[in-house]
Short mmCIF file of N, CA and C and ligand atoms in Angstrom, two decimals:
data_model
loop_
_atom_site.label_atom_id
_atom_site.label_comp_id
_atom_site.label_asym_id
_atom_site.label_seq_id
_atom_site.Cartn_x
_atom_site.Cartn_y
_atom_site.Cartn_z
N MET S 1 -195.83 42.66 -79.22
CA MET S 1 -196.09 43.27 -77.91
C MET S 1 -195.25 42.59 -76.85
N THR S 2 -195.00 43.27 -75.75
CA THR S 2 -194.34 42.64 -74.62
C THR S 2 -195.30 41.65 -74.00
N THR S 3 -194.85 40.43 -73.79
CA THR S 3 -195.78 39.46 -73.24
C THR S 3 -196.09 39.77 -71.78
N PRO S 4 -197.36 39.65 -71.39
CA PRO S 4 -197.73 39.87 -69.99
C PRO S 4 -197.61 38.59 -69.17
N ALA S 5 -197.18 37.51 -69.78
CA ALA S 5 -197.29 36.21 -69.13
C ALA S 5 -196.28 36.04 -67.99
N SER S 6 -196.75 35.43 -66.89
CA SER S 6 -195.87 35.02 -65.80
C SER S 6 -195.44 33.57 -66.06
N ALA S 7 -194.68 33.03 -65.12
CA ALA S 7 -194.26 31.63 -65.27
C ALA S 7 -195.46 30.68 -65.38
N LYS S 8 -196.54 31.03 -64.64
CA LYS S 8 -197.70 30.13 -64.63
C LYS S 8 -198.52 30.21 -65.92
N THR S 9 -198.32 31.26 -66.71
CA THR S 9 -199.09 31.39 -67.95
C THR S 9 -198.19 31.33 -69.18
N THR S 10 -196.97 30.87 -68.99
CA THR S 10 -196.04 30.68 -70.11
C THR S 10 -195.96 29.20 -70.44
N PRO S 11 -196.21 28.83 -71.68
CA PRO S 11 -196.19 27.40 -71.99
C PRO S 11 -194.79 26.81 -71.84
N PRO S 12 -194.72 25.54 -71.43
CA PRO S 12 -193.42 24.90 -71.31
C PRO S 12 -192.84 24.60 -72.69
N THR S 13 -191.56 24.38 -72.72
CA THR S 13 -190.92 23.96 -73.96
C THR S 13 -191.62 22.69 -74.46
N GLY S 14 -191.90 22.67 -75.74
CA GLY S 14 -192.54 21.48 -76.30
C GLY S 14 -194.05 21.58 -76.41
N ALA S 15 -194.64 22.62 -75.80
CA ALA S 15 -196.08 22.81 -75.96
C ALA S 15 -196.38 23.11 -77.43
N VAL S 16 -197.49 22.61 -77.92
CA VAL S 16 -197.83 22.81 -79.33
C VAL S 16 -198.89 23.92 -79.45
N VAL S 17 -198.92 24.55 -80.60
CA VAL S 17 -199.94 25.58 -80.87
C VAL S 17 -200.85 25.04 -81.96
N PRO S 18 -202.02 24.50 -81.59
CA PRO S 18 -202.90 23.94 -82.61
C PRO S 18 -203.58 25.02 -83.43
N ALA S 19 -203.95 24.68 -84.65
CA ALA S 19 -204.79 25.59 -85.44
C ALA S 19 -206.17 25.66 -84.80
N LEU S 20 -206.76 26.84 -84.84
CA LEU S 20 -208.10 26.99 -84.27
C LEU S 20 -209.14 26.45 -85.24
N LYS S 21 -210.19 25.88 -84.66
CA LYS S 21 -211.31 25.40 -85.47
C LYS S 21 -212.36 26.50 -85.53
N GLU S 22 -213.43 26.21 -86.27
CA GLU S 22 -214.54 27.17 -86.33
C GLU S 22 -215.08 27.41 -84.92
N PRO S 23 -215.52 28.63 -84.61
CA PRO S 23 -216.10 28.85 -83.29
C PRO S 23 -217.35 28.00 -83.12
N PRO S 24 -217.53 27.39 -81.96
CA PRO S 24 -218.76 26.64 -81.72
C PRO S 24 -219.91 27.61 -81.58
N PRO S 25 -221.14 27.15 -81.83
CA PRO S 25 -222.27 28.02 -81.53
C PRO S 25 -222.26 28.32 -80.03
N THR S 26 -222.85 29.42 -79.65
CA THR S 26 -222.90 29.76 -78.23
C THR S 26 -223.43 28.57 -77.45
N GLU S 27 -222.65 28.14 -76.48
CA GLU S 27 -223.01 26.93 -75.75
C GLU S 27 -224.17 27.18 -74.80
N TYR S 28 -224.23 28.40 -74.29
CA TYR S 28 -225.22 28.70 -73.26
C TYR S 28 -225.68 30.13 -73.48
N ASP S 29 -226.96 30.32 -73.84
CA ASP S 29 -227.40 31.66 -74.21
C ASP S 29 -227.55 32.58 -73.01
N GLY S 30 -227.33 32.04 -71.79
CA GLY S 30 -227.32 32.89 -70.60
C GLY S 30 -225.93 33.35 -70.23
N CYS S 31 -224.91 32.99 -71.03
CA CYS S 31 -223.52 33.37 -70.72
C CYS S 31 -223.37 34.89 -70.69
N PHE S 32 -222.77 35.42 -69.62
CA PHE S 32 -222.55 36.86 -69.50
C PHE S 32 -221.72 37.38 -70.67
N GLY S 33 -220.76 36.58 -71.13
CA GLY S 33 -219.85 37.05 -72.17
C GLY S 33 -220.41 36.99 -73.57
N CYS S 34 -221.16 35.92 -73.88
CA CYS S 34 -221.56 35.73 -75.28
C CYS S 34 -223.04 35.40 -75.47
N GLY S 35 -223.78 35.19 -74.36
CA GLY S 35 -225.15 34.71 -74.50
C GLY S 35 -226.11 35.77 -75.03
N ASP S 36 -226.93 35.36 -75.99
CA ASP S 36 -227.91 36.31 -76.56
C ASP S 36 -229.04 36.63 -75.59
N GLN S 37 -229.25 35.75 -74.61
CA GLN S 37 -230.37 35.95 -73.67
C GLN S 37 -229.92 36.51 -72.33
N ALA S 38 -228.64 36.83 -72.21
CA ALA S 38 -228.13 37.41 -70.95
C ALA S 38 -228.44 38.91 -70.97
N SER S 39 -229.50 39.32 -70.23
CA SER S 39 -229.98 40.69 -70.39
C SER S 39 -228.93 41.72 -69.98
N ASP S 40 -228.08 41.39 -69.02
CA ASP S 40 -227.04 42.34 -68.60
C ASP S 40 -225.68 41.97 -69.18
N GLY S 41 -225.66 41.02 -70.11
CA GLY S 41 -224.39 40.53 -70.64
C GLY S 41 -223.80 41.46 -71.68
N ILE S 42 -222.59 41.12 -72.13
CA ILE S 42 -221.89 41.97 -73.10
C ILE S 42 -221.95 41.39 -74.51
N ARG S 43 -222.47 40.19 -74.66
CA ARG S 43 -222.87 39.62 -75.97
C ARG S 43 -221.78 39.71 -77.03
N LEU S 44 -220.58 39.29 -76.69
CA LEU S 44 -219.48 39.36 -77.66
C LEU S 44 -219.67 38.31 -78.75
N LYS S 45 -219.39 38.71 -79.96
CA LYS S 45 -219.42 37.81 -81.12
C LYS S 45 -218.02 37.75 -81.70
N HIS S 46 -217.50 36.56 -81.84
CA HIS S 46 -216.11 36.41 -82.25
C HIS S 46 -216.02 36.28 -83.77
N THR S 47 -215.13 37.07 -84.35
CA THR S 47 -214.97 37.07 -85.80
C THR S 47 -213.48 37.10 -86.14
N GLY S 48 -213.21 37.16 -87.44
CA GLY S 48 -211.83 37.35 -87.89
C GLY S 48 -210.95 36.14 -87.70
N LEU S 49 -211.58 34.98 -87.59
CA LEU S 49 -210.81 33.77 -87.36
C LEU S 49 -209.94 33.46 -88.58
N ASP S 50 -208.65 33.31 -88.35
CA ASP S 50 -207.74 32.94 -89.44
C ASP S 50 -206.94 31.70 -89.07
N GLY S 51 -207.46 30.94 -88.14
CA GLY S 51 -206.75 29.75 -87.69
C GLY S 51 -205.80 30.04 -86.54
N LYS S 52 -205.60 31.30 -86.21
CA LYS S 52 -204.66 31.65 -85.14
C LYS S 52 -205.22 32.65 -84.14
N VAL S 53 -205.93 33.65 -84.63
CA VAL S 53 -206.36 34.76 -83.77
C VAL S 53 -207.87 34.94 -83.87
N ALA S 54 -208.50 35.15 -82.72
CA ALA S 54 -209.92 35.49 -82.69
C ALA S 54 -210.05 36.97 -82.37
N GLU S 55 -211.04 37.59 -82.97
CA GLU S 55 -211.25 39.02 -82.76
C GLU S 55 -212.69 39.27 -82.35
N THR S 56 -212.87 40.28 -81.53
CA THR S 56 -214.21 40.71 -81.18
C THR S 56 -214.12 42.16 -80.72
N ALA S 57 -215.25 42.80 -80.52
CA ALA S 57 -215.24 44.20 -80.09
C ALA S 57 -216.27 44.38 -78.98
N PHE S 58 -215.98 45.29 -78.09
CA PHE S 58 -216.77 45.50 -76.89
C PHE S 58 -216.90 47.00 -76.66
N THR S 59 -218.13 47.50 -76.62
CA THR S 59 -218.35 48.93 -76.38
C THR S 59 -218.73 49.16 -74.91
N VAL S 60 -218.00 50.05 -74.27
CA VAL S 60 -218.20 50.34 -72.85
C VAL S 60 -219.39 51.29 -72.71
N VAL S 61 -220.36 50.89 -71.87
CA VAL S 61 -221.54 51.74 -71.62
C VAL S 61 -221.54 52.17 -70.15
N GLU S 62 -222.50 53.02 -69.80
CA GLU S 62 -222.52 53.59 -68.45
C GLU S 62 -222.57 52.53 -67.36
N ALA S 63 -223.29 51.44 -67.64
CA ALA S 63 -223.43 50.37 -66.63
C ALA S 63 -222.10 49.68 -66.33
N HIS S 64 -221.07 49.95 -67.14
CA HIS S 64 -219.76 49.30 -66.96
C HIS S 64 -218.78 50.18 -66.20
N GLN S 65 -219.25 51.32 -65.66
CA GLN S 65 -218.33 52.27 -65.02
C GLN S 65 -217.77 51.75 -63.70
N GLY S 66 -216.55 52.13 -63.42
CA GLY S 66 -215.96 51.99 -62.10
C GLY S 66 -215.86 53.41 -61.55
N ALA S 67 -214.79 54.11 -61.89
CA ALA S 67 -214.70 55.55 -61.64
C ALA S 67 -215.65 56.26 -62.61
N PRO S 68 -216.06 57.49 -62.25
CA PRO S 68 -216.99 58.21 -63.14
C PRO S 68 -216.46 58.32 -64.57
N GLY S 69 -217.24 57.81 -65.50
CA GLY S 69 -216.88 57.95 -66.91
C GLY S 69 -215.88 56.95 -67.41
N LEU S 70 -215.40 56.07 -66.53
CA LEU S 70 -214.36 55.12 -66.95
C LEU S 70 -214.79 53.67 -66.70
N ALA S 71 -214.35 52.79 -67.55
CA ALA S 71 -214.70 51.37 -67.41
C ALA S 71 -214.13 50.79 -66.13
N HIS S 72 -214.91 49.94 -65.48
CA HIS S 72 -214.44 49.15 -64.34
C HIS S 72 -213.45 48.10 -64.86
N GLY S 73 -212.38 47.89 -64.11
CA GLY S 73 -211.40 46.88 -64.54
C GLY S 73 -211.98 45.49 -64.65
N GLY S 74 -212.93 45.19 -63.76
CA GLY S 74 -213.52 43.85 -63.78
C GLY S 74 -214.28 43.56 -65.07
N ILE S 75 -214.91 44.57 -65.62
CA ILE S 75 -215.67 44.33 -66.86
C ILE S 75 -214.70 44.14 -68.02
N LEU S 76 -213.58 44.86 -67.98
CA LEU S 76 -212.57 44.68 -69.03
C LEU S 76 -211.94 43.30 -68.91
N ALA S 77 -211.71 42.86 -67.68
CA ALA S 77 -211.17 41.51 -67.47
C ALA S 77 -212.16 40.46 -67.95
N ALA S 78 -213.46 40.70 -67.71
CA ALA S 78 -214.47 39.75 -68.17
C ALA S 78 -214.48 39.66 -69.70
N ALA S 79 -214.35 40.81 -70.35
CA ALA S 79 -214.33 40.80 -71.82
C ALA S 79 -213.10 40.06 -72.33
N LEU S 80 -211.96 40.28 -71.68
CA LEU S 80 -210.75 39.54 -72.07
C LEU S 80 -210.93 38.05 -71.82
N ASP S 81 -211.51 37.70 -70.67
CA ASP S 81 -211.73 36.28 -70.33
C ASP S 81 -212.60 35.62 -71.41
N GLU S 82 -213.61 36.34 -71.86
CA GLU S 82 -214.49 35.80 -72.89
C GLU S 82 -213.74 35.62 -74.20
N ALA S 83 -212.93 36.62 -74.57
CA ALA S 83 -212.17 36.51 -75.82
C ALA S 83 -211.19 35.33 -75.76
N LEU S 84 -210.50 35.21 -74.63
CA LEU S 84 -209.58 34.09 -74.45
C LEU S 84 -210.35 32.77 -74.44
N GLY S 85 -211.50 32.79 -73.77
CA GLY S 85 -212.31 31.57 -73.67
C GLY S 85 -212.80 31.10 -75.03
N SER S 86 -213.09 32.06 -75.90
CA SER S 86 -213.55 31.66 -77.24
C SER S 86 -212.43 30.93 -77.98
N VAL S 87 -211.19 31.40 -77.78
CA VAL S 87 -210.05 30.72 -78.42
C VAL S 87 -209.88 29.31 -77.83
N ALA S 88 -209.99 29.22 -76.51
CA ALA S 88 -209.85 27.90 -75.87
C ALA S 88 -210.88 26.92 -76.45
N TRP S 89 -212.11 27.40 -76.62
CA TRP S 89 -213.13 26.50 -77.16
C TRP S 89 -212.88 26.17 -78.62
N MET S 90 -212.22 27.06 -79.35
CA MET S 90 -211.88 26.78 -80.75
C MET S 90 -210.74 25.77 -80.86
N LEU S 91 -210.17 25.40 -79.72
CA LEU S 91 -209.19 24.31 -79.73
C LEU S 91 -209.90 22.96 -79.84
N GLY S 92 -211.20 22.98 -79.67
CA GLY S 92 -211.99 21.77 -79.91
C GLY S 92 -212.26 20.94 -78.68
N LYS S 93 -211.88 21.45 -77.51
CA LYS S 93 -212.17 20.74 -76.26
C LYS S 93 -212.82 21.72 -75.30
N ARG S 94 -213.25 21.21 -74.15
CA ARG S 94 -213.92 22.06 -73.17
C ARG S 94 -212.91 22.55 -72.13
N TYR S 95 -212.83 23.86 -72.02
CA TYR S 95 -211.87 24.45 -71.08
C TYR S 95 -212.57 25.45 -70.17
N VAL S 96 -212.00 25.66 -68.99
CA VAL S 96 -212.39 26.77 -68.13
C VAL S 96 -211.14 27.57 -67.76
N THR S 97 -211.35 28.80 -67.39
CA THR S 97 -210.24 29.65 -66.95
C THR S 97 -209.74 29.16 -65.60
N GLY S 98 -208.45 28.86 -65.51
CA GLY S 98 -207.85 28.54 -64.21
C GLY S 98 -207.17 29.75 -63.62
N ARG S 99 -206.49 30.48 -64.47
CA ARG S 99 -205.73 31.66 -64.02
C ARG S 99 -205.84 32.74 -65.09
N LEU S 100 -206.11 33.97 -64.66
CA LEU S 100 -206.25 35.09 -65.59
C LEU S 100 -205.43 36.26 -65.07
N GLU S 101 -204.38 36.60 -65.80
CA GLU S 101 -203.51 37.73 -65.42
C GLU S 101 -203.83 38.90 -66.35
N THR S 102 -204.02 40.09 -65.78
CA THR S 102 -204.40 41.24 -66.60
C THR S 102 -203.51 42.44 -66.33
N ASP S 103 -203.26 43.19 -67.36
CA ASP S 103 -202.58 44.49 -67.25
C ASP S 103 -203.54 45.54 -67.79
N PHE S 104 -203.77 46.59 -67.00
CA PHE S 104 -204.61 47.70 -67.42
C PHE S 104 -203.68 48.87 -67.71
N LEU S 105 -203.57 49.24 -68.97
CA LEU S 105 -202.50 50.15 -69.37
C LEU S 105 -202.95 51.59 -69.56
N THR S 106 -204.22 51.76 -69.93
CA THR S 106 -204.76 53.12 -70.06
C THR S 106 -206.21 53.11 -69.59
N PRO S 107 -206.73 54.24 -69.05
CA PRO S 107 -208.15 54.29 -68.70
C PRO S 107 -208.99 54.14 -69.97
N VAL S 108 -210.15 53.52 -69.82
CA VAL S 108 -211.02 53.30 -70.97
C VAL S 108 -212.34 54.03 -70.73
N PRO S 109 -212.58 55.14 -71.42
CA PRO S 109 -213.78 55.95 -71.17
C PRO S 109 -215.06 55.26 -71.65
N VAL S 110 -216.17 55.58 -70.98
CA VAL S 110 -217.49 55.17 -71.45
C VAL S 110 -217.65 55.65 -72.90
N GLY S 111 -218.20 54.78 -73.73
CA GLY S 111 -218.37 55.11 -75.15
C GLY S 111 -217.26 54.55 -76.01
N SER S 112 -216.16 54.10 -75.37
CA SER S 112 -215.06 53.52 -76.14
C SER S 112 -215.45 52.17 -76.69
N THR S 113 -214.94 51.84 -77.85
CA THR S 113 -215.03 50.46 -78.34
C THR S 113 -213.65 49.83 -78.22
N VAL S 114 -213.60 48.73 -77.47
CA VAL S 114 -212.34 48.01 -77.26
C VAL S 114 -212.25 46.91 -78.30
N GLN S 115 -211.24 46.97 -79.13
CA GLN S 115 -211.01 45.93 -80.14
C GLN S 115 -210.16 44.84 -79.49
N LEU S 116 -210.75 43.66 -79.34
CA LEU S 116 -210.09 42.57 -78.62
C LEU S 116 -209.55 41.52 -79.58
N ARG S 117 -208.36 41.04 -79.28
CA ARG S 117 -207.76 39.94 -80.05
C ARG S 117 -207.24 38.92 -79.04
N ALA S 118 -207.33 37.64 -79.38
CA ALA S 118 -206.84 36.60 -78.48
C ALA S 118 -206.29 35.44 -79.30
N TRP S 119 -205.31 34.74 -78.71
CA TRP S 119 -204.66 33.65 -79.43
C TRP S 119 -204.09 32.65 -78.43
N CYS S 120 -203.75 31.49 -78.94
CA CYS S 120 -203.16 30.43 -78.10
C CYS S 120 -201.65 30.44 -78.27
N THR S 121 -200.94 30.32 -77.12
CA THR S 121 -199.47 30.26 -77.20
C THR S 121 -198.96 28.85 -76.98
N GLY S 122 -199.85 27.90 -76.63
CA GLY S 122 -199.40 26.52 -76.50
C GLY S 122 -200.40 25.67 -75.71
N VAL S 123 -200.39 24.40 -76.03
CA VAL S 123 -201.21 23.42 -75.30
C VAL S 123 -200.28 22.32 -74.81
N ASP S 124 -200.44 21.98 -73.54
CA ASP S 124 -199.61 20.93 -72.93
C ASP S 124 -200.51 20.09 -72.04
N GLY S 125 -200.90 18.91 -72.51
CA GLY S 125 -201.83 18.09 -71.74
C GLY S 125 -203.15 18.80 -71.58
N ARG S 126 -203.63 18.90 -70.34
CA ARG S 126 -204.92 19.58 -70.09
C ARG S 126 -204.79 21.10 -70.07
N LYS S 127 -203.59 21.61 -70.18
CA LYS S 127 -203.38 23.05 -70.03
C LYS S 127 -203.29 23.75 -71.38
N ALA S 128 -204.07 24.81 -71.51
CA ALA S 128 -203.98 25.67 -72.70
C ALA S 128 -203.55 27.06 -72.25
N TYR S 129 -202.54 27.58 -72.91
CA TYR S 129 -201.97 28.90 -72.58
C TYR S 129 -202.45 29.89 -73.64
N LEU S 130 -202.98 31.02 -73.14
CA LEU S 130 -203.62 31.97 -74.04
C LEU S 130 -203.19 33.39 -73.70
N GLU S 131 -203.16 34.22 -74.72
CA GLU S 131 -202.89 35.64 -74.50
C GLU S 131 -203.90 36.47 -75.29
N GLY S 132 -204.11 37.70 -74.83
CA GLY S 132 -205.02 38.58 -75.53
C GLY S 132 -204.72 40.03 -75.24
N GLU S 133 -205.32 40.90 -76.04
CA GLU S 133 -205.10 42.33 -75.84
C GLU S 133 -206.31 43.10 -76.35
N GLY S 134 -206.47 44.31 -75.82
CA GLY S 134 -207.56 45.17 -76.26
C GLY S 134 -207.03 46.56 -76.58
N HIS S 135 -207.36 47.05 -77.76
CA HIS S 135 -206.94 48.38 -78.20
C HIS S 135 -208.14 49.32 -78.23
N VAL S 136 -207.91 50.56 -77.85
CA VAL S 136 -208.92 51.62 -77.99
C VAL S 136 -208.29 52.72 -78.85
N ASP S 137 -208.96 53.03 -79.95
CA ASP S 137 -208.43 54.03 -80.90
C ASP S 137 -206.98 53.73 -81.26
N GLY S 138 -206.70 52.45 -81.46
CA GLY S 138 -205.36 52.05 -81.91
C GLY S 138 -204.33 51.94 -80.81
N LYS S 139 -204.70 52.27 -79.56
CA LYS S 139 -203.73 52.25 -78.46
C LYS S 139 -203.99 51.04 -77.57
N LEU S 140 -202.92 50.34 -77.21
CA LEU S 140 -203.07 49.18 -76.33
C LEU S 140 -203.57 49.63 -74.96
N ALA S 141 -204.74 49.12 -74.55
CA ALA S 141 -205.36 49.56 -73.29
C ALA S 141 -205.33 48.47 -72.23
N VAL S 142 -205.55 47.23 -72.64
CA VAL S 142 -205.58 46.11 -71.70
C VAL S 142 -204.94 44.90 -72.37
N ARG S 143 -204.38 44.02 -71.54
CA ARG S 143 -203.85 42.78 -72.10
C ARG S 143 -203.94 41.71 -71.03
N ALA S 144 -203.86 40.47 -71.46
CA ALA S 144 -204.03 39.37 -70.52
C ALA S 144 -203.22 38.16 -70.96
N ALA S 145 -202.87 37.36 -69.96
CA ALA S 145 -202.30 36.04 -70.21
C ALA S 145 -203.04 35.08 -69.28
N ALA S 146 -203.33 33.90 -69.77
CA ALA S 146 -204.18 33.01 -68.99
C ALA S 146 -203.77 31.56 -69.16
N LEU S 147 -204.17 30.80 -68.14
CA LEU S 147 -204.06 29.34 -68.20
C LEU S 147 -205.47 28.79 -68.13
N PHE S 148 -205.87 28.08 -69.18
CA PHE S 148 -207.16 27.40 -69.19
C PHE S 148 -206.91 25.91 -68.97
N ILE S 149 -207.85 25.27 -68.28
CA ILE S 149 -207.71 23.85 -67.96
C ILE S 149 -208.86 23.08 -68.63
N GLU S 150 -208.50 22.01 -69.33
CA GLU S 150 -209.51 21.16 -69.98
C GLU S 150 -210.32 20.42 -68.90
N VAL S 151 -211.62 20.42 -69.08
CA VAL S 151 -212.51 19.77 -68.11
C VAL S 151 -213.45 18.80 -68.84
N PRO S 152 -213.96 17.80 -68.12
CA PRO S 152 -214.93 16.89 -68.74
C PRO S 152 -216.29 17.56 -68.87
N GLU S 153 -217.14 16.97 -69.70
CA GLU S 153 -218.47 17.55 -69.95
C GLU S 153 -219.26 17.71 -68.65
N GLU S 154 -219.05 16.80 -67.71
CA GLU S 154 -219.79 16.85 -66.44
C GLU S 154 -219.56 18.16 -65.68
N HIS S 155 -218.43 18.83 -65.99
CA HIS S 155 -218.15 20.11 -65.30
C HIS S 155 -219.30 21.09 -65.49
N PHE S 156 -220.01 20.97 -66.64
CA PHE S 156 -221.04 21.96 -66.97
C PHE S 156 -222.45 21.46 -66.67
N GLU S 157 -222.56 20.32 -65.96
CA GLU S 157 -223.89 19.84 -65.60
C GLU S 157 -224.57 20.87 -64.71
N GLU S 158 -225.88 21.02 -64.91
CA GLU S 158 -226.62 22.01 -64.12
C GLU S 158 -226.54 21.69 -62.65
N ARG S 159 -226.39 22.75 -61.88
CA ARG S 159 -226.32 22.59 -60.42
C ARG S 159 -227.63 23.06 -59.81
N PRO S 160 -227.96 22.50 -58.65
CA PRO S 160 -229.22 22.92 -58.01
C PRO S 160 -229.15 24.39 -57.58
C1 LIG G 201 -217.83 30.39 -77.80
C2 LIG G 201 -217.63 29.81 -76.43
C3 LIG G 201 -217.00 30.79 -75.53
C4 LIG G 201 -216.82 30.27 -74.12
C5 LIG G 201 -216.22 31.35 -73.35
C6 LIG G 201 -216.08 31.03 -71.92
C7 LIG G 201 -215.37 32.19 -71.31
C8 LIG G 201 -215.44 32.15 -69.88
C9 LIG G 201 -214.44 31.22 -69.29
C10 LIG G 201 -214.64 31.23 -67.82
O1 LIG G 201 -214.73 32.26 -67.22
S1 LIG G 201 -214.76 29.69 -67.02
C11 LIG G 201 -215.35 30.18 -65.37
C12 LIG G 201 -214.24 30.55 -64.44
N1 LIG G 201 -213.43 29.40 -64.10
C13 LIG G 201 -213.87 28.47 -63.23
O2 LIG G 201 -214.95 28.51 -62.71
C14 LIG G 201 -212.90 27.35 -62.94
C15 LIG G 201 -212.97 26.95 -61.47
N2 LIG G 201 -211.86 26.02 -61.15
C16 LIG G 201 -212.00 24.68 -61.37
O3 LIG G 201 -213.06 24.19 -61.75
C17 LIG G 201 -210.78 23.86 -61.12
O4 LIG G 201 -209.89 24.51 -60.26
C18 LIG G 201 -210.03 23.50 -62.45
C19 LIG G 201 -210.97 22.73 -63.40
C20 LIG G 201 -209.50 24.77 -63.15
C21 LIG G 201 -208.83 22.63 -62.11
O5 LIG G 201 -209.24 21.60 -61.24
P1 LIG G 201 -208.91 20.07 -61.53
O6 LIG G 201 -209.15 19.34 -60.27
O7 LIG G 201 -209.61 19.61 -62.77
O8 LIG G 201 -207.36 20.06 -61.90
P2 LIG G 201 -206.10 20.26 -60.95
O9 LIG G 201 -206.40 21.14 -59.78
O10 LIG G 201 -205.54 18.89 -60.69
O11 LIG G 201 -205.12 21.05 -61.91
C22 LIG G 201 -204.68 20.48 -63.13
C23 LIG G 201 -203.36 21.16 -63.47
O12 LIG G 201 -203.62 22.56 -63.71
C24 LIG G 201 -202.87 23.35 -62.78
N3 LIG G 201 -203.70 24.47 -62.35
C25 LIG G 201 -205.02 24.45 -62.06
N4 LIG G 201 -205.44 25.66 -61.69
C26 LIG G 201 -204.35 26.48 -61.77
C27 LIG G 201 -204.14 27.86 -61.53
N5 LIG G 201 -205.12 28.65 -61.13
N6 LIG G 201 -202.90 28.35 -61.72
C28 LIG G 201 -201.88 27.56 -62.13
N7 LIG G 201 -202.03 26.23 -62.39
C29 LIG G 201 -203.24 25.71 -62.20
C30 LIG G 201 -202.58 22.42 -61.60
O13 LIG G 201 -201.44 22.86 -60.90
C31 LIG G 201 -202.36 21.09 -62.32
O14 LIG G 201 -201.06 21.12 -62.90
P3 LIG G 201 -200.19 19.77 -62.98
O15 LIG G 201 -201.00 18.80 -63.86
O16 LIG G 201 -198.90 20.21 -63.63
O17 LIG G 201 -200.05 19.27 -61.56
#
């Protein structure tokens, strides 16, 4: 595919691409992207791990509409962020999204199942570079490039 990455989401020369580890158990069951207890969440489950690519699927329902009958771009971006985030966590460290670039290539109707794939293009210090894409009925519908930043455990301490 044509890479969607800008200069900020393209790994520098010398960045390494580590093999992915097993997905961690859901860290937080209230997570909008993957939490089992998030009542309005999209509950993505990541599968198809081959050491390089994570896969998941997301079905668009009425609550995800922007224009009548079509998925809101923000929900598609959230699904991509989650897919990319799962790859970042499979790098074995704690990361958060610093920058998320998205291309919306075709409208995605309610009822569609978006097949999502995500992978790492390089790690350089605290920075992890990730890309992903979503297909509907075999057609590329959305894609993303992102920069994730490694954070310490304290980043996730509960806030008042
Ligand atoms: C199965 C498990 C699945 C888990 C899935 C999770 C999926 C969801 C993932 C998310 O959505 S996470 C939530 C959304 N993201 C956030 O809330 C992050 C909010 N931002 C921050 O907390 C801080 O800005 C951040 C930790 C990202 C960076 O702050 P720091 O003070 O730690 O680092 P700093 O600002 O010094 O930046 C470190 C480097 O990254 C670079 N950087 C940071 N943000 C950037 C950015 N946005 N664009 C480009 N570069 C960026 C920055 O320039 C610098 O580069 P250099 O080292 O070369 O100087």
